[in-house]
Structure formats: structure tokens, C-alpha cells
mmCIF file with all atom_site columns, C-alpha atoms in Angstrom:
data_model
loop_
_atom_site.group_PDB
_atom_site.id
_atom_site.type_symbol
_atom_site.label_atom_id
_atom_site.label_alt_id
_atom_site.label_comp_id
_atom_site.label_asym_id
_atom_site.label_entity_id
_atom_site.label_seq_id
_atom_site.pdbx_PDB_ins_code
_atom_site.Cartn_x
_atom_site.Cartn_y
_atom_site.Cartn_z
_atom_site.occupancy
_atom_site.B_iso_or_equiv
_atom_site.pdbx_formal_charge
_atom_site.auth_seq_id
_atom_site.auth_comp_id
_atom_site.auth_asym_id
_atom_site.auth_atom_id
_atom_site.pdbx_PDB_model_num
ATOM 1  C CA . UNK A 1 1  ? 41.729  -29.661 0.742   1.00 0.00 ? 1  UNK A CA 1
ATOM 2  C CA . UNK A 1 2  ? 39.747  -26.651 1.868   1.00 0.00 ? 2  UNK A CA 1
ATOM 3  C CA . UNK A 1 3  ? 39.041  -23.885 -0.588  1.00 0.00 ? 3  UNK A CA 1
ATOM 4  C CA . UNK A 1 4  ? 38.962  -20.228 0.416   1.00 0.00 ? 4  UNK A CA 1
ATOM 5  C CA . UNK A 1 5  ? 35.404  -19.032 -0.401  1.00 0.00 ? 5  UNK A CA 1
ATOM 6  C CA . UNK A 1 6  ? 35.568  -15.679 1.351   1.00 0.00 ? 6  UNK A CA 1
ATOM 7  C CA . UNK A 1 7  ? 35.719  -13.736 -1.947  1.00 0.00 ? 7  UNK A CA 1
ATOM 8  C CA . UNK A 1 8  ? 32.652  -15.612 -3.255  1.00 0.00 ? 8  UNK A CA 1
ATOM 9  C CA . UNK A 1 9  ? 30.771  -14.949 -0.013  1.00 0.00 ? 9  UNK A CA 1
ATOM 10 C CA . UNK A 1 10 ? 31.587  -11.223 -0.227  1.00 0.00 ? 10 UNK A CA 1
ATOM 11 C CA . UNK A 1 11 ? 30.067  -11.079 -3.715  1.00 0.00 ? 11 UNK A CA 1
ATOM 12 C CA . UNK A 1 12 ? 26.997  -13.177 -2.880  1.00 0.00 ? 12 UNK A CA 1
ATOM 13 C CA . UNK A 1 13 ? 26.229  -11.633 0.508   1.00 0.00 ? 13 UNK A CA 1
ATOM 14 C CA . UNK A 1 14 ? 24.145  -8.686  -0.811  1.00 0.00 ? 14 UNK A CA 1
ATOM 15 C CA . UNK A 1 15 ? 22.131  -11.041 -3.035  1.00 0.00 ? 15 UNK A CA 1
ATOM 16 C CA . UNK A 1 16 ? 21.495  -13.425 -0.156  1.00 0.00 ? 16 UNK A CA 1
ATOM 17 C CA . UNK A 1 17 ? 20.222  -10.656 2.108   1.00 0.00 ? 17 UNK A CA 1
ATOM 18 C CA . UNK A 1 18 ? 17.267  -9.712  -0.107  1.00 0.00 ? 18 UNK A CA 1
ATOM 19 C CA . UNK A 1 19 ? 14.143  -11.893 -0.255  1.00 0.00 ? 19 UNK A CA 1
ATOM 20 C CA . UNK A 1 20 ? 13.673  -14.402 -3.039  1.00 0.00 ? 20 UNK A CA 1
ATOM 21 C CA . UNK A 1 21 ? 11.156  -13.783 -5.784  1.00 0.00 ? 21 UNK A CA 1
ATOM 22 C CA . UNK A 1 22 ? 10.503  -10.873 -8.089  1.00 0.00 ? 22 UNK A CA 1
ATOM 23 C CA . UNK A 1 23 ? 11.700  -7.472  -7.046  1.00 0.00 ? 23 UNK A CA 1
ATOM 24 C CA . UNK A 1 24 ? 8.992   -5.044  -5.989  1.00 0.00 ? 24 UNK A CA 1
ATOM 25 C CA . UNK A 1 25 ? 8.057   -2.456  -8.593  1.00 0.00 ? 25 UNK A CA 1
ATOM 26 C CA . UNK A 1 26 ? 9.559   0.949   -8.031  1.00 0.00 ? 26 UNK A CA 1
ATOM 27 C CA . UNK A 1 27 ? 6.830   3.522   -8.364  1.00 0.00 ? 27 UNK A CA 1
ATOM 28 C CA . UNK A 1 28 ? 9.406   6.245   -8.770  1.00 0.00 ? 28 UNK A CA 1
ATOM 29 C CA . UNK A 1 29 ? 10.634  4.776   -12.072 1.00 0.00 ? 29 UNK A CA 1
ATOM 30 C CA . UNK A 1 30 ? 8.198   6.987   -13.991 1.00 0.00 ? 30 UNK A CA 1
ATOM 31 C CA . UNK A 1 31 ? 6.577   10.198  -12.835 1.00 0.00 ? 31 UNK A CA 1
ATOM 32 C CA . UNK A 1 32 ? 2.895   9.721   -11.941 1.00 0.00 ? 32 UNK A CA 1
ATOM 33 C CA . UNK A 1 33 ? 1.758   11.746  -14.944 1.00 0.00 ? 33 UNK A CA 1
ATOM 34 C CA . UNK A 1 34 ? 3.547   9.329   -17.290 1.00 0.00 ? 34 UNK A CA 1
ATOM 35 C CA . UNK A 1 35 ? 2.561   5.988   -15.806 1.00 0.00 ? 35 UNK A CA 1
ATOM 36 C CA . UNK A 1 36 ? 0.272   4.176   -18.193 1.00 0.00 ? 36 UNK A CA 1
ATOM 37 C CA . UNK A 1 37 ? -2.545  1.655   -18.000 1.00 0.00 ? 37 UNK A CA 1
ATOM 38 C CA . UNK A 1 38 ? -3.923  -0.355  -20.916 1.00 0.00 ? 38 UNK A CA 1
ATOM 39 C CA . UNK A 1 39 ? -7.518  -1.523  -20.515 1.00 0.00 ? 39 UNK A CA 1
ATOM 40 C CA . UNK A 1 40 ? -8.734  -4.142  -22.951 1.00 0.00 ? 40 UNK A CA 1
ATOM 41 C CA . UNK A 1 41 ? -12.486 -3.882  -23.461 1.00 0.00 ? 41 UNK A CA 1
ATOM 42 C CA . UNK A 1 42 ? -14.565 -0.731  -23.682 1.00 0.00 ? 42 UNK A CA 1
ATOM 43 C CA . UNK A 1 43 ? -17.807 -1.969  -22.189 1.00 0.00 ? 43 UNK A CA 1
ATOM 44 C CA . UNK A 1 44 ? -19.156 -1.173  -18.716 1.00 0.00 ? 44 UNK A CA 1
ATOM 45 C CA . UNK A 1 45 ? -16.186 -2.446  -16.702 1.00 0.00 ? 45 UNK A CA 1
ATOM 46 C CA . UNK A 1 46 ? -13.525 -1.064  -19.059 1.00 0.00 ? 46 UNK A CA 1
ATOM 47 C CA . UNK A 1 47 ? -15.072 2.405   -19.200 1.00 0.00 ? 47 UNK A CA 1
ATOM 48 C CA . UNK A 1 48 ? -15.614 2.451   -15.419 1.00 0.00 ? 48 UNK A CA 1
ATOM 49 C CA . UNK A 1 49 ? -11.980 1.465   -14.781 1.00 0.00 ? 49 UNK A CA 1
ATOM 50 C CA . UNK A 1 50 ? -10.776 4.103   -17.231 1.00 0.00 ? 50 UNK A CA 1
ATOM 51 C CA . UNK A 1 51 ? -12.842 6.746   -15.463 1.00 0.00 ? 51 UNK A CA 1
ATOM 52 C CA . UNK A 1 52 ? -11.545 5.727   -12.043 1.00 0.00 ? 52 UNK A CA 1
ATOM 53 C CA . UNK A 1 53 ? -7.879  5.510   -13.074 1.00 0.00 ? 53 UNK A CA 1
ATOM 54 C CA . UNK A 1 54 ? -7.621  8.604   -15.290 1.00 0.00 ? 54 UNK A CA 1
ATOM 55 C CA . UNK A 1 55 ? -6.618  10.878  -12.411 1.00 0.00 ? 55 UNK A CA 1
ATOM 56 C CA . UNK A 1 56 ? -3.573  8.694   -11.603 1.00 0.00 ? 56 UNK A CA 1
ATOM 57 C CA . UNK A 1 57 ? -2.482  7.273   -14.974 1.00 0.00 ? 57 UNK A CA 1
ATOM 58 C CA . UNK A 1 58 ? -2.489  7.868   -18.698 1.00 0.00 ? 58 UNK A CA 1
ATOM 59 C CA . UNK A 1 59 ? -5.290  5.460   -19.646 1.00 0.00 ? 59 UNK A CA 1
ATOM 60 C CA . UNK A 1 60 ? -5.716  3.755   -23.007 1.00 0.00 ? 60 UNK A CA 1
ATOM 61 C CA . UNK A 1 61 ? -8.841  1.699   -23.671 1.00 0.00 ? 61 UNK A CA 1
ATOM 62 C CA . UNK A 1 62 ? -8.793  -0.761  -26.563 1.00 0.00 ? 62 UNK A CA 1
ATOM 63 C CA . UNK A 1 63 ? -11.957 -2.327  -27.935 1.00 0.00 ? 63 UNK A CA 1
ATOM 64 C CA . UNK A 1 64 ? -12.867 -4.195  -31.129 1.00 0.00 ? 64 UNK A CA 1
ATOM 65 C CA . UNK A 1 65 ? -15.644 -1.701  -31.873 1.00 0.00 ? 65 UNK A CA 1
ATOM 66 C CA . UNK A 1 66 ? -15.468 2.070   -32.267 1.00 0.00 ? 66 UNK A CA 1
ATOM 67 C CA . UNK A 1 67 ? -18.726 2.504   -30.394 1.00 0.00 ? 67 UNK A CA 1
ATOM 68 C CA . UNK A 1 68 ? -20.339 1.544   -27.101 1.00 0.00 ? 68 UNK A CA 1
ATOM 69 C CA . UNK A 1 69 ? -23.555 -0.420  -27.322 1.00 0.00 ? 69 UNK A CA 1
ATOM 70 C CA . UNK A 1 70 ? -25.968 -1.245  -24.530 1.00 0.00 ? 70 UNK A CA 1
ATOM 71 C CA . UNK A 1 71 ? -26.740 -4.726  -25.850 1.00 0.00 ? 71 UNK A CA 1
ATOM 72 C CA . UNK A 1 72 ? -29.723 -5.613  -23.627 1.00 0.00 ? 72 UNK A CA 1
ATOM 73 C CA . UNK A 1 73 ? -31.610 -2.613  -24.992 1.00 0.00 ? 73 UNK A CA 1
ATOM 74 C CA . UNK A 1 74 ? -31.202 -3.607  -28.639 1.00 0.00 ? 74 UNK A CA 1
ATOM 75 C CA . UNK A 1 75 ? -34.392 -5.674  -28.563 1.00 0.00 ? 75 UNK A CA 1
ATOM 76 C CA . UNK A 1 76 ? -36.330 -2.546  -27.648 1.00 0.00 ? 76 UNK A CA 1
ATOM 77 C CA . UNK A 1 77 ? -34.873 -0.830  -30.735 1.00 0.00 ? 77 UNK A CA 1
ATOM 78 C CA . UNK A 1 78 ? -36.650 -3.424  -32.927 1.00 0.00 ? 78 UNK A CA 1
ATOM 79 C CA . UNK A 1 79 ? -39.968 -2.197  -31.601 1.00 0.00 ? 79 UNK A CA 1
ATOM 80 C CA . UNK A 1 80 ? -38.986 1.470   -31.369 1.00 0.00 ? 80 UNK A CA 1
ATOM 81 C CA . UNK A 1 81 ? -36.168 2.218   -33.900 1.00 0.00 ? 81 UNK A CA 1
ATOM 82 C CA . UNK A 1 82 ? -35.661 5.800   -32.647 1.00 0.00 ? 82 UNK A CA 1
ATOM 83 C CA . UNK A 1 83 ? -34.524 4.319   -29.328 1.00 0.00 ? 83 UNK A CA 1
ATOM 84 C CA . UNK A 1 84 ? -31.288 3.052   -30.959 1.00 0.00 ? 84 UNK A CA 1
ATOM 85 C CA . UNK A 1 85 ? -29.657 6.476   -30.541 1.00 0.00 ? 85 UNK A CA 1
ATOM 86 C CA . UNK A 1 86 ? -30.062 6.165   -26.779 1.00 0.00 ? 86 UNK A CA 1
ATOM 87 C CA . UNK A 1 87 ? -28.363 2.742   -26.791 1.00 0.00 ? 87 UNK A CA 1
ATOM 88 C CA . UNK A 1 88 ? -25.150 3.528   -28.654 1.00 0.00 ? 88 UNK A CA 1
ATOM 89 C CA . UNK A 1 89 ? -22.511 6.216   -28.778 1.00 0.00 ? 89 UNK A CA 1
ATOM 90 C CA . UNK A 1 90 ? -19.185 6.580   -30.561 1.00 0.00 ? 90 UNK A CA 1
ATOM 91 C CA . UNK A 1 91 ? -16.029 6.289   -28.488 1.00 0.00 ? 91 UNK A CA 1
ATOM 92 C CA . UNK A 1 92 ? -13.665 9.237   -29.002 1.00 0.00 ? 92 UNK A CA 1
ATOM 93 C CA . UNK A 1 93 ? -10.097 9.820   -27.819 1.00 0.00 ? 93 UNK A CA 1
ATOM 94 C CA . UNK A 1 94 ? -9.929  12.205  -24.864 1.00 0.00 ? 94 UNK A CA 1
#
């Protein structure tokens, strides 16, 4: 015997009309000043991304060290120890 499925179709119709897959992110969920980005790694790429994104997001950079170090220049510091100050700097919250 046939079953009346019209009530089920009425409930499922809105769900069937939208595309499958994850829903697109709504950018209006948070005001632009409160949207956040977490960058893992405070070397060249992490600091550059933080600089580029800071005008659009609240940026947090996480790194294992509290300082930036230009590693290729460390060998020069063995020969000229005063040069070490030019190769490292402490990372501070801004």
C-alpha cells in the first residue's frame, strides 16, 4: 500500500535545495575587529603573515622561543661575537 510522504517532503525540501557539503562560513558572524587568526611559528613566514593580516584580524603568533633568531648568521657570530645582537631580537606582545 502507498504511504503518504507529503509531510516528509515538506520538511526535507529546504534541506534538499541547498548544496551538499560544508556550509560556507558567514563572515558576518563576528565583526571584523574581533575575527582572530592564530599563526604557529614566529620565523620569517609567521612574522610576515602576522604583519600582512594585522589590519584585518586580531593576530596571535605562537612560537617555541621568546626571540627571533636569524639562524644562517649564527656562524658569523662565532667569528665576530658582537654581531650576535644584529641576529636576534626578543618578541614582544603588540
